[in-house]
mmCIF file of C-alpha atoms and ligand atoms in Angstrom:
data_model
loop_
_atom_site.group_PDB
_atom_site.id
_atom_site.type_symbol
_atom_site.label_atom_id
_atom_site.label_comp_id
_atom_site.label_asym_id
_atom_site.label_seq_id
_atom_site.Cartn_x
_atom_site.Cartn_y
_atom_site.Cartn_z
ATOM 1 C CA UNK N 127 92.027 76.986 104.506
ATOM 2 C CA UNK N 128 93.103 76.100 101.066
ATOM 3 C CA UNK N 129 92.299 77.989 98.084
ATOM 4 C CA UNK N 130 92.372 77.499 94.531
ATOM 5 C CA UNK N 131 93.343 81.392 94.032
ATOM 6 C CA UNK N 132 97.191 80.471 93.732
ATOM 7 C CA UNK N 133 99.557 82.610 94.645
ATOM 8 C CA UNK N 134 99.579 86.306 94.641
ATOM 9 C CA UNK N 135 102.512 88.514 94.100
ATOM 10 C CA UNK N 136 102.078 92.253 95.321
ATOM 11 C CA UNK N 137 104.952 94.179 93.755
ATOM 12 C CA UNK N 138 105.743 97.474 95.845
ATOM 13 C CA UNK N 139 105.420 97.220 99.472
ATOM 14 C CA UNK N 140 104.898 100.657 100.516
ATOM 15 C CA UNK N 141 101.648 102.805 101.177
ATOM 16 C CA UNK N 142 99.258 100.829 98.759
ATOM 17 C CA UNK N 143 101.526 97.399 98.820
ATOM 18 C CA UNK N 144 101.038 97.010 102.553
ATOM 19 C CA UNK N 145 97.433 97.341 103.123
ATOM 20 C CA UNK N 146 96.751 95.172 99.525
ATOM 21 C CA UNK N 147 99.059 92.659 101.395
ATOM 22 C CA UNK N 148 96.976 92.929 103.944
ATOM 23 C CA UNK N 149 93.887 92.768 102.280
ATOM 24 C CA UNK N 150 94.703 89.587 100.389
ATOM 25 C CA UNK N 151 96.922 87.847 103.084
ATOM 26 C CA UNK N 152 93.541 87.563 104.979
ATOM 27 C CA UNK N 153 91.523 85.367 102.861
ATOM 28 C CA UNK N 154 94.442 82.864 103.506
ATOM 29 C CA UNK N 155 95.555 83.161 100.339
ATOM 30 C CA UNK N 156 99.149 82.687 99.800
ATOM 31 C CA UNK N 157 101.063 86.095 99.035
ATOM 32 C CA UNK N 158 104.340 87.380 97.995
ATOM 33 C CA UNK N 159 105.271 91.030 98.337
ATOM 34 C CA UNK N 160 108.450 92.183 96.460
ATOM 35 C CA UNK N 161 110.094 95.361 97.077
ATOM 36 C CA UNK N 162 113.367 96.910 95.909
ATOM 37 C CA UNK N 163 113.620 98.654 99.018
ATOM 38 C CA UNK N 164 114.892 96.320 101.620
ATOM 39 C CA UNK N 165 113.763 98.848 104.608
ATOM 40 C CA UNK N 166 109.910 99.626 103.311
ATOM 41 C CA UNK N 167 109.999 95.888 103.109
ATOM 42 C CA UNK N 168 110.518 95.239 106.642
ATOM 43 C CA UNK N 169 108.325 97.753 107.701
ATOM 44 C CA UNK N 170 105.702 96.270 105.856
ATOM 45 C CA UNK N 171 106.641 93.212 107.242
ATOM 46 C CA UNK N 172 106.387 94.519 110.302
ATOM 47 C CA UNK N 173 102.945 96.120 109.958
ATOM 48 C CA UNK N 174 101.513 92.685 108.769
ATOM 49 C CA UNK N 175 102.797 90.451 111.425
ATOM 50 C CA UNK N 176 101.241 93.256 113.954
ATOM 51 C CA UNK N 177 97.994 93.106 111.746
ATOM 52 C CA UNK N 178 97.253 89.676 111.173
ATOM 53 C CA UNK N 179 99.907 87.571 113.672
ATOM 54 C CA UNK N 180 103.134 85.586 113.169
ATOM 55 C CA UNK N 181 101.253 82.392 112.103
ATOM 56 C CA UNK N 182 100.448 83.732 108.796
ATOM 57 C CA UNK N 183 104.318 83.941 107.949
ATOM 58 C CA UNK N 184 104.801 80.689 109.937
ATOM 59 C CA UNK N 185 102.161 78.932 107.559
ATOM 60 C CA UNK N 186 104.279 80.003 104.794
ATOM 61 C CA UNK N 187 100.890 82.036 103.402
ATOM 62 C CA UNK N 188 103.278 85.182 103.400
ATOM 63 C CA UNK N 189 106.822 85.750 102.142
ATOM 64 C CA UNK N 190 108.893 88.878 101.334
ATOM 65 C CA UNK N 191 111.588 89.146 98.679
ATOM 66 C CA UNK N 192 113.551 91.819 97.364
ATOM 67 C CA UNK N 193 114.009 90.002 93.937
ATOM 68 C CA UNK N 194 111.689 87.625 91.411
ATOM 69 C CA UNK N 195 112.045 84.141 91.746
ATOM 70 C CA UNK N 196 110.521 82.353 88.613
ATOM 71 C CA UNK N 197 107.363 80.356 90.515
ATOM 72 C CA UNK N 198 104.731 78.477 88.329
ATOM 73 C CA UNK N 199 102.180 78.847 91.381
ATOM 74 C CA UNK N 200 101.631 82.526 90.824
ATOM 75 C CA UNK N 201 98.612 83.191 89.419
ATOM 76 C CA UNK N 202 97.977 86.909 89.905
ATOM 77 C CA UNK N 203 100.261 89.824 90.008
ATOM 78 C CA UNK N 204 99.302 93.209 91.447
ATOM 79 C CA UNK N 205 102.056 95.985 90.488
ATOM 80 C CA UNK N 206 101.652 98.553 92.867
ATOM 81 C CA UNK N 207 104.965 100.155 92.355
ATOM 82 C CA UNK N 208 105.940 104.236 92.203
ATOM 83 C CA UNK N 209 103.845 105.770 89.939
ATOM 84 C CA UNK N 210 105.910 106.037 87.159
ATOM 85 C CA UNK N 211 105.848 104.482 83.584
ATOM 86 C CA UNK N 212 109.132 103.214 83.092
ATOM 87 C CA UNK N 213 109.257 101.757 86.271
ATOM 88 C CA UNK N 214 105.795 99.788 85.864
ATOM 89 C CA UNK N 215 106.831 98.480 82.406
ATOM 90 C CA UNK N 216 110.180 96.985 83.705
ATOM 91 C CA UNK N 217 108.355 95.547 86.910
ATOM 92 C CA UNK N 218 105.506 94.181 84.263
ATOM 93 C CA UNK N 219 108.393 92.554 82.295
ATOM 94 C CA UNK N 220 109.636 91.266 85.568
ATOM 95 C CA UNK N 221 106.364 89.238 85.989
ATOM 96 C CA UNK N 222 106.121 88.089 82.637
ATOM 97 C CA UNK N 223 109.752 86.716 82.775
ATOM 98 C CA UNK N 224 108.507 84.936 86.136
ATOM 99 C CA UNK N 225 105.099 83.626 85.610
ATOM 100 C CA UNK N 226 103.280 81.252 83.194
ATOM 101 C CA UNK N 227 101.225 83.134 80.351
ATOM 102 C CA UNK N 228 97.822 82.523 81.873
ATOM 103 C CA UNK N 229 99.421 84.625 85.160
ATOM 104 C CA UNK N 230 97.105 87.702 85.116
ATOM 105 C CA UNK N 231 98.617 91.466 85.673
ATOM 106 C CA UNK N 232 97.223 94.115 87.470
ATOM 107 C CA UNK N 233 98.319 97.507 87.753
ATOM 108 C CA UNK N 234 97.364 99.608 90.983
ATOM 109 C CA UNK N 235 98.092 103.201 88.497
ATOM 110 C CA UNK N 236 95.888 105.743 89.735
ATOM 111 C CA UNK N 237 95.821 107.083 85.993
ATOM 112 C CA UNK N 238 98.242 106.463 83.802
ATOM 113 C CA UNK N 239 97.353 104.817 80.668
ATOM 114 C CA UNK N 240 96.775 100.681 80.431
ATOM 115 C CA UNK N 241 97.998 100.680 76.936
ATOM 116 C CA UNK N 242 101.407 102.415 77.439
ATOM 117 C CA UNK N 243 101.893 100.137 81.144
ATOM 118 C CA UNK N 244 101.735 97.341 78.675
ATOM 119 C CA UNK N 245 103.353 98.759 75.730
ATOM 120 C CA UNK N 246 106.136 96.405 76.207
ATOM 121 C CA UNK N 247 104.621 93.105 77.249
ATOM 122 C CA UNK N 248 104.338 89.815 75.383
ATOM 123 C CA UNK N 249 100.675 88.698 76.457
ATOM 124 C CA UNK N 250 98.875 92.255 76.963
ATOM 125 C CA UNK N 251 95.622 90.864 76.731
ATOM 126 C CA UNK N 252 96.276 89.692 80.316
ATOM 127 C CA UNK N 253 97.020 93.270 81.625
ATOM 128 C CA UNK N 254 94.158 95.518 83.257
ATOM 129 C CA UNK N 255 93.992 98.075 85.676
ATOM 130 C CA UNK N 256 92.434 97.418 89.015
ATOM 131 C CA UNK N 257 92.635 101.204 90.957
ATOM 132 C CA UNK N 258 92.691 100.738 94.853
ATOM 133 C CA UNK N 259 91.756 102.979 97.276
ATOM 134 C CA UNK N 260 93.742 103.521 100.274
ATOM 135 C CA UNK N 261 93.588 101.799 102.871
ATOM 136 C CA UNK N 262 93.111 99.184 100.682
ATOM 137 C CA UNK N 263 91.994 96.163 102.763
ATOM 138 C CA UNK N 264 88.783 98.828 103.904
ATOM 139 C CA UNK N 265 87.804 101.032 100.695
ATOM 140 C CA UNK N 266 85.371 98.876 99.117
ATOM 141 C CA UNK N 267 85.586 100.345 95.586
ATOM 142 C CA UNK N 268 87.853 99.359 92.917
ATOM 143 C CA UNK N 269 88.185 101.131 89.579
ATOM 144 C CA UNK N 270 88.800 98.117 86.962
ATOM 145 C CA UNK N 271 90.009 99.453 83.715
ATOM 146 C CA UNK N 272 91.225 97.868 79.863
ATOM 147 C CA UNK N 273 93.742 98.482 77.937
ATOM 148 C CA UNK N 274 92.737 98.359 74.001
ATOM 149 C CA UNK N 275 94.574 94.782 74.238
ATOM 150 C CA UNK N 276 92.586 93.544 77.465
ATOM 151 C CA UNK N 277 90.513 90.306 76.758
ATOM 152 C CA UNK N 278 86.775 90.558 77.982
ATOM 153 C CA UNK N 279 88.013 87.086 80.373
ATOM 154 C CA UNK N 280 90.789 89.115 81.601
ATOM 155 C CA UNK N 281 88.253 91.477 82.753
ATOM 156 C CA UNK N 282 85.633 88.950 84.523
ATOM 157 C CA UNK N 283 88.569 87.333 86.194
ATOM 158 C CA UNK N 284 89.611 90.130 88.099
ATOM 159 C CA UNK N 285 86.493 91.024 88.835
ATOM 160 C CA UNK N 286 85.813 87.888 90.016
ATOM 161 C CA UNK N 287 89.009 88.420 92.212
ATOM 162 C CA UNK N 288 87.849 91.281 93.473
ATOM 163 C CA UNK N 289 84.568 89.739 94.271
ATOM 164 C CA UNK N 290 86.371 87.048 96.386
ATOM 165 C CA UNK N 291 88.358 89.970 98.342
ATOM 166 C CA UNK N 292 84.737 91.623 98.821
ATOM 167 C CA UNK N 293 85.237 94.466 96.816
ATOM 168 C CA UNK N 294 82.962 96.155 94.895
ATOM 169 C CA UNK N 295 84.800 96.247 90.960
ATOM 170 C CA UNK N 296 83.341 99.051 89.192
ATOM 171 C CA UNK N 297 84.114 98.756 85.442
ATOM 172 C CA UNK N 298 85.371 101.612 83.391
ATOM 173 C CA UNK N 299 83.786 101.922 80.484
ATOM 174 C CA UNK N 300 86.497 103.801 78.347
ATOM 175 C CA UNK N 301 89.966 104.288 79.886
ATOM 176 C CA UNK N 302 90.637 108.170 80.120
ATOM 177 C CA UNK N 303 93.252 109.749 82.231
ATOM 178 C CA UNK N 304 92.732 109.557 86.173
ATOM 179 C CA UNK N 305 89.955 107.059 85.095
ATOM 180 C CA UNK N 306 86.363 108.384 87.411
ATOM 181 C CA UNK N 307 87.564 108.940 91.004
ATOM 182 C CA UNK N 308 91.022 111.174 90.594
ATOM 183 C CA UNK N 309 89.237 113.164 87.727
ATOM 184 C CA UNK N 310 86.499 114.090 90.314
ATOM 185 C CA UNK N 311 88.708 113.977 93.309
ATOM 186 C CA UNK N 312 90.926 117.419 91.057
ATOM 187 C CA UNK N 313 87.941 118.650 89.695
ATOM 188 C CA UNK N 314 86.910 119.612 93.385
ATOM 189 C CA UNK N 315 90.792 120.410 94.737
ATOM 190 C CA UNK N 316 91.272 122.332 91.288
ATOM 191 C CA UNK N 317 88.060 124.512 92.802
ATOM 192 C CA UNK N 318 89.117 124.629 96.576
ATOM 193 C CA UNK N 319 92.733 125.605 95.434
ATOM 194 C CA UNK N 320 91.183 128.458 93.308
ATOM 195 C CA UNK N 321 88.631 129.532 95.818
ATOM 196 C CA UNK N 322 91.929 129.752 98.584
ATOM 197 C CA UNK N 323 93.910 131.721 96.058
ATOM 198 C CA UNK N 324 90.557 134.273 95.465
ATOM 199 C CA UNK N 325 90.608 134.594 99.068
ATOM 200 C CA UNK N 326 87.209 133.661 98.918
ATOM 201 C CA UNK N 327 87.482 131.369 102.279
ATOM 202 C CA UNK N 328 90.439 130.531 104.558
ATOM 203 C CA UNK N 329 91.408 126.501 105.280
ATOM 204 C CA UNK N 330 89.513 125.549 108.167
ATOM 205 C CA UNK N 331 86.554 127.282 106.445
ATOM 206 C CA UNK N 332 86.826 125.193 103.596
ATOM 207 C CA UNK N 333 87.377 122.142 104.911
ATOM 208 C CA UNK N 334 84.719 122.087 107.229
ATOM 209 C CA UNK N 335 82.159 123.759 104.350
ATOM 210 C CA UNK N 336 83.071 120.868 102.022
ATOM 211 C CA UNK N 337 83.336 117.846 104.951
ATOM 212 C CA UNK N 338 80.050 118.815 106.783
ATOM 213 C CA UNK N 339 77.670 119.744 103.612
ATOM 214 C CA UNK N 340 78.672 117.847 100.681
ATOM 215 C CA UNK N 341 80.949 115.335 102.420
ATOM 216 C CA UNK N 342 78.526 113.856 104.541
ATOM 217 C CA UNK N 343 75.787 113.462 102.079
ATOM 218 C CA UNK N 344 78.224 111.210 99.798
ATOM 219 C CA UNK N 345 78.458 109.025 102.224
ATOM 220 C CA UNK N 346 75.045 107.841 101.711
ATOM 221 C CA UNK N 347 74.449 108.970 97.891
ATOM 222 C CA UNK N 348 76.162 109.147 94.794
ATOM 223 C CA UNK N 349 76.447 112.231 93.119
ATOM 224 C CA UNK N 350 74.011 111.467 90.676
ATOM 225 C CA UNK N 351 71.499 110.029 93.235
ATOM 226 C CA UNK N 352 71.805 112.867 95.132
ATOM 227 C CA UNK N 353 70.949 115.669 92.423
ATOM 228 C CA UNK N 354 67.900 112.900 91.808
ATOM 229 C CA UNK N 355 66.930 113.516 95.022
ATOM 230 C CA UNK N 356 67.563 117.712 94.756
ATOM 231 C CA UNK N 357 65.856 118.087 91.191
ATOM 232 C CA UNK N 358 67.441 118.360 88.322
ATOM 233 C CA UNK N 359 66.000 121.405 87.117
ATOM 234 C CA UNK N 360 67.202 123.531 90.042
ATOM 235 C CA UNK N 361 70.762 122.050 89.564
ATOM 236 C CA UNK N 362 70.507 122.786 85.772
ATOM 237 C CA UNK N 363 69.505 126.603 86.898
ATOM 238 C CA UNK N 364 72.317 126.424 88.671
ATOM 239 C CA UNK N 365 74.725 125.399 86.646
ATOM 240 C CA UNK N 366 73.394 128.074 84.226
ATOM 241 C CA UNK N 367 74.845 131.262 85.990
ATOM 242 C CA UNK N 368 77.767 128.897 87.731
ATOM 243 C CA UNK N 369 80.011 127.352 85.299
ATOM 244 C CA UNK N 370 81.065 130.703 83.640
ATOM 245 C CA UNK N 371 82.757 131.721 87.252
ATOM 246 C CA UNK N 372 84.400 128.287 88.072
ATOM 247 C CA UNK N 373 87.778 127.656 88.154
ATOM 248 C CA UNK N 374 89.105 125.765 84.583
ATOM 249 C CA UNK N 375 93.031 126.509 84.474
ATOM 250 C CA UNK N 376 94.522 123.476 82.380
ATOM 251 C CA UNK N 377 97.573 123.750 84.970
ATOM 252 C CA UNK N 378 98.268 123.041 88.446
ATOM 253 C CA UNK N 379 97.609 125.776 91.013
ATOM 254 C CA UNK N 380 99.553 128.226 91.804
ATOM 255 C CA UNK N 381 99.287 128.034 95.377
ATOM 256 C CA UNK N 382 99.668 124.204 95.095
ATOM 257 C CA UNK N 383 103.219 124.431 93.075
ATOM 258 C CA UNK N 384 104.938 127.152 95.953
ATOM 259 C CA UNK N 385 103.692 124.722 98.797
ATOM 260 C CA UNK N 386 105.466 122.040 97.423
ATOM 261 C CA UNK N 387 108.864 124.106 96.419
ATOM 262 C CA UNK N 388 108.716 124.599 99.734
ATOM 263 C CA UNK N 389 108.602 121.363 101.449
ATOM 264 C CA UNK N 390 105.287 121.687 102.770
ATOM 265 C CA UNK N 391 104.429 118.368 101.527
ATOM 266 C CA UNK N 392 101.703 117.407 104.287
ATOM 267 C CA UNK N 393 101.894 115.435 108.016
ATOM 268 C CA UNK N 394 104.618 113.578 106.326
ATOM 269 C CA UNK N 395 106.796 116.804 106.480
ATOM 270 C CA UNK N 396 105.310 118.353 109.694
ATOM 271 C CA UNK N 397 103.329 120.992 107.200
ATOM 272 C CA UNK N 398 100.988 121.115 105.031
ATOM 273 C CA UNK N 399 97.456 123.077 104.244
ATOM 274 C CA UNK N 400 97.713 122.506 108.066
ATOM 275 C CA UNK N 401 100.854 122.265 110.845
ATOM 276 C CA UNK N 402 101.732 119.110 111.729
ATOM 277 C CA UNK N 403 103.030 117.403 114.891
ATOM 278 C CA UNK N 404 104.039 113.589 115.399
ATOM 279 C CA UNK N 405 101.331 113.582 118.106
ATOM 280 C CA UNK N 406 98.555 115.183 115.835
ATOM 281 C CA UNK N 407 99.739 112.761 113.420
ATOM 282 C CA UNK N 408 99.379 109.730 115.338
ATOM 283 C CA UNK N 409 96.199 111.194 117.178
ATOM 284 C CA UNK N 410 94.705 111.123 113.354
ATOM 285 C CA UNK N 411 95.390 107.892 112.234
ATOM 286 C CA UNK N 412 95.028 106.354 115.496
ATOM 287 C CA UNK N 413 91.486 105.249 114.655
ATOM 288 C CA UNK N 414 90.841 105.826 111.157
ATOM 289 C CA UNK N 415 90.420 102.622 110.195
ATOM 290 C CA UNK N 416 87.953 101.761 112.585
ATOM 291 C CA UNK N 417 85.724 105.133 111.747
ATOM 292 C CA UNK N 418 86.010 104.450 107.883
ATOM 293 C CA UNK N 419 84.893 100.844 108.561
ATOM 294 C CA UNK N 420 81.887 102.542 110.730
ATOM 295 C CA UNK N 421 81.139 105.013 107.780
ATOM 296 C CA UNK N 422 81.345 102.014 105.247
ATOM 297 C CA UNK N 423 78.694 99.824 107.387
ATOM 298 C CA UNK N 424 76.606 102.827 107.391
ATOM 299 C CA UNK N 425 76.311 103.099 104.065
ATOM 300 C CA UNK N 426 76.282 99.630 102.934
ATOM 301 C CA UNK N 427 73.176 99.388 105.438
ATOM 302 C CA UNK N 428 71.478 102.658 103.723
ATOM 303 C CA UNK N 429 71.778 101.085 100.569
ATOM 304 C CA UNK N 430 70.369 98.002 101.892
ATOM 305 C CA UNK N 431 67.390 99.474 103.567
ATOM 306 C CA UNK N 432 66.471 101.957 100.512
ATOM 307 C CA UNK N 433 67.337 99.924 97.864
ATOM 308 C CA UNK N 434 69.340 102.711 96.205
HETATM 309 N N1 LIG L 678 98.673 106.172 98.100
HETATM 310 C C1 LIG L 678 97.836 106.394 97.464
HETATM 311 O O1 LIG L 678 96.698 106.812 98.533
HETATM 312 C C2 LIG L 678 97.205 105.591 96.126
HETATM 313 C C3 LIG L 678 96.146 105.211 96.004
HETATM 314 C C4 LIG L 678 95.912 104.578 94.570
HETATM 315 C C5 LIG L 678 96.402 103.765 94.291
HETATM 316 N N2 LIG L 678 97.922 104.775 94.365
HETATM 317 C C6 LIG L 678 99.051 104.005 93.206
HETATM 318 O O2 LIG L 678 99.810 102.805 93.967
HETATM 319 C C7 LIG L 678 101.428 102.632 93.082
HETATM 320 C C8 LIG L 678 101.607 102.890 94.625
HETATM 321 O O3 LIG L 678 101.574 103.625 95.267
HETATM 322 P P1 LIG L 678 101.939 104.076 96.749
HETATM 323 O O4 LIG L 678 101.513 105.312 97.205
HETATM 324 O O5 LIG L 678 101.920 102.461 97.462
HETATM 325 O O6 LIG L 678 103.482 104.259 96.303
HETATM 326 P P2 LIG L 678 104.991 104.212 97.635
HETATM 327 O O7 LIG L 678 105.911 105.215 97.140
HETATM 328 O O8 LIG L 678 104.213 104.286 98.880
HETATM 329 O O9 LIG L 678 105.233 102.682 97.467
HETATM 330 C C9 LIG L 678 106.183 102.694 96.320
HETATM 331 C C10 LIG L 678 106.891 101.183 95.982
HETATM 332 O O10 LIG L 678 107.305 100.520 95.039
HETATM 333 C C11 LIG L 678 108.613 100.189 95.489
HETATM 334 N N3 LIG L 678 109.494 100.218 94.093
HETATM 335 C C12 LIG L 678 109.920 100.651 92.847
HETATM 336 N N4 LIG L 678 110.383 100.251 92.070
HETATM 337 C C13 LIG L 678 110.327 99.348 91.974
HETATM 338 C C14 LIG L 678 110.559 97.985 91.700
HETATM 339 N N5 LIG L 678 111.160 97.732 90.656
HETATM 340 N N6 LIG L 678 110.449 96.744 91.984
HETATM 341 C C15 LIG L 678 109.529 96.453 93.422
HETATM 342 N N7 LIG L 678 109.547 97.851 93.947
HETATM 343 C C16 LIG L 678 109.577 98.551 93.692
HETATM 344 C C17 LIG L 678 108.931 101.149 96.598
HETATM 345 O O11 LIG L 678 110.311 101.021 96.570
HETATM 346 C C18 LIG L 678 108.249 101.737 96.983
HETATM 347 O O12 LIG L 678 108.298 100.708 98.098
HETATM 348 C C19 LIG L 678 101.070 104.352 92.119
HETATM 349 O O13 LIG L 678 100.699 103.350 91.382
HETATM 350 C C20 LIG L 678 100.203 104.642 92.959
HETATM 351 O O14 LIG L 678 99.629 105.836 91.679
HETATM 352 C C21 LIG L 678 98.383 105.236 95.224
#
């Protein structure tokens, strides 16, 4: 089916770029994936052919390039390269040099400043952050973040595009480092690592407690809605005696630093908090997409049924 969206360019064919390309291509929109790393580009291509079928490429809906080419039909560029300010600025300069001045430029940064990313742009009013979550083709929410120069109409166009993709755009009122989700994720992890360091709980027990208490509930209710259900007076009473004891360090945990120093980077390195074999990694990822989709469906049904 033809669409009026024009060509969407996704820069970066890594973890996020691949699922972003899968998402946009699944809507039959023409997609170009650009990555300077030929091996990564080839892996992305293989994964997308496996997921969408070879016809997508044969129909010229999807192509893969290691460098930019000028193209007036590009309406949206989604930058999803390495989380590094200089690299992002370079990619955005390339986007401006090869697209029309009306092309929307979107950065998938996890929390770098939109103003700094757009600092050297000729037309920074068409830049905004659209922070997708991994895997981008499945997770519904996308945080939309403006810079000081971003036009209201840019935000509107990005939200419209995201809605057409079946996403739930969540506009952030004020750009703060880490936006919303990463601030919350890091607040949780700061306390988790602190509890491990203090020997309060072991790794397995901590994961079990979080996943099967607050974790399962969060799939149905956001934290504020959940507090309403539990009672704000009770929450306040606990907050009064607990906060002085919570972790409030301003530097990353020594435990985390030591893991990374030892090369314990998680599943990809065979060791993180847990030991990982190739079979274990394959087992974990085999049905992950299916399970995530089931949880998302339950959450959406719950929202529909309860009206909240
Ligand atoms: N991984 C996640 O869970 C996640 C979630 C949300 C957002 N993000 C953000 O998405 C972005 C990409 O993350 P990722 O996890 O996919 O990283 P990644 O390392 O898997 O992929 C980044 C890709 O960018 C490519 N690249 C680097 N410089 C380039 C250039 N000049 N031109 C073209 N390609 C270039 C690299 O070759 C690499 O393949 C980052 O900003 C990250 O913070 C990541």
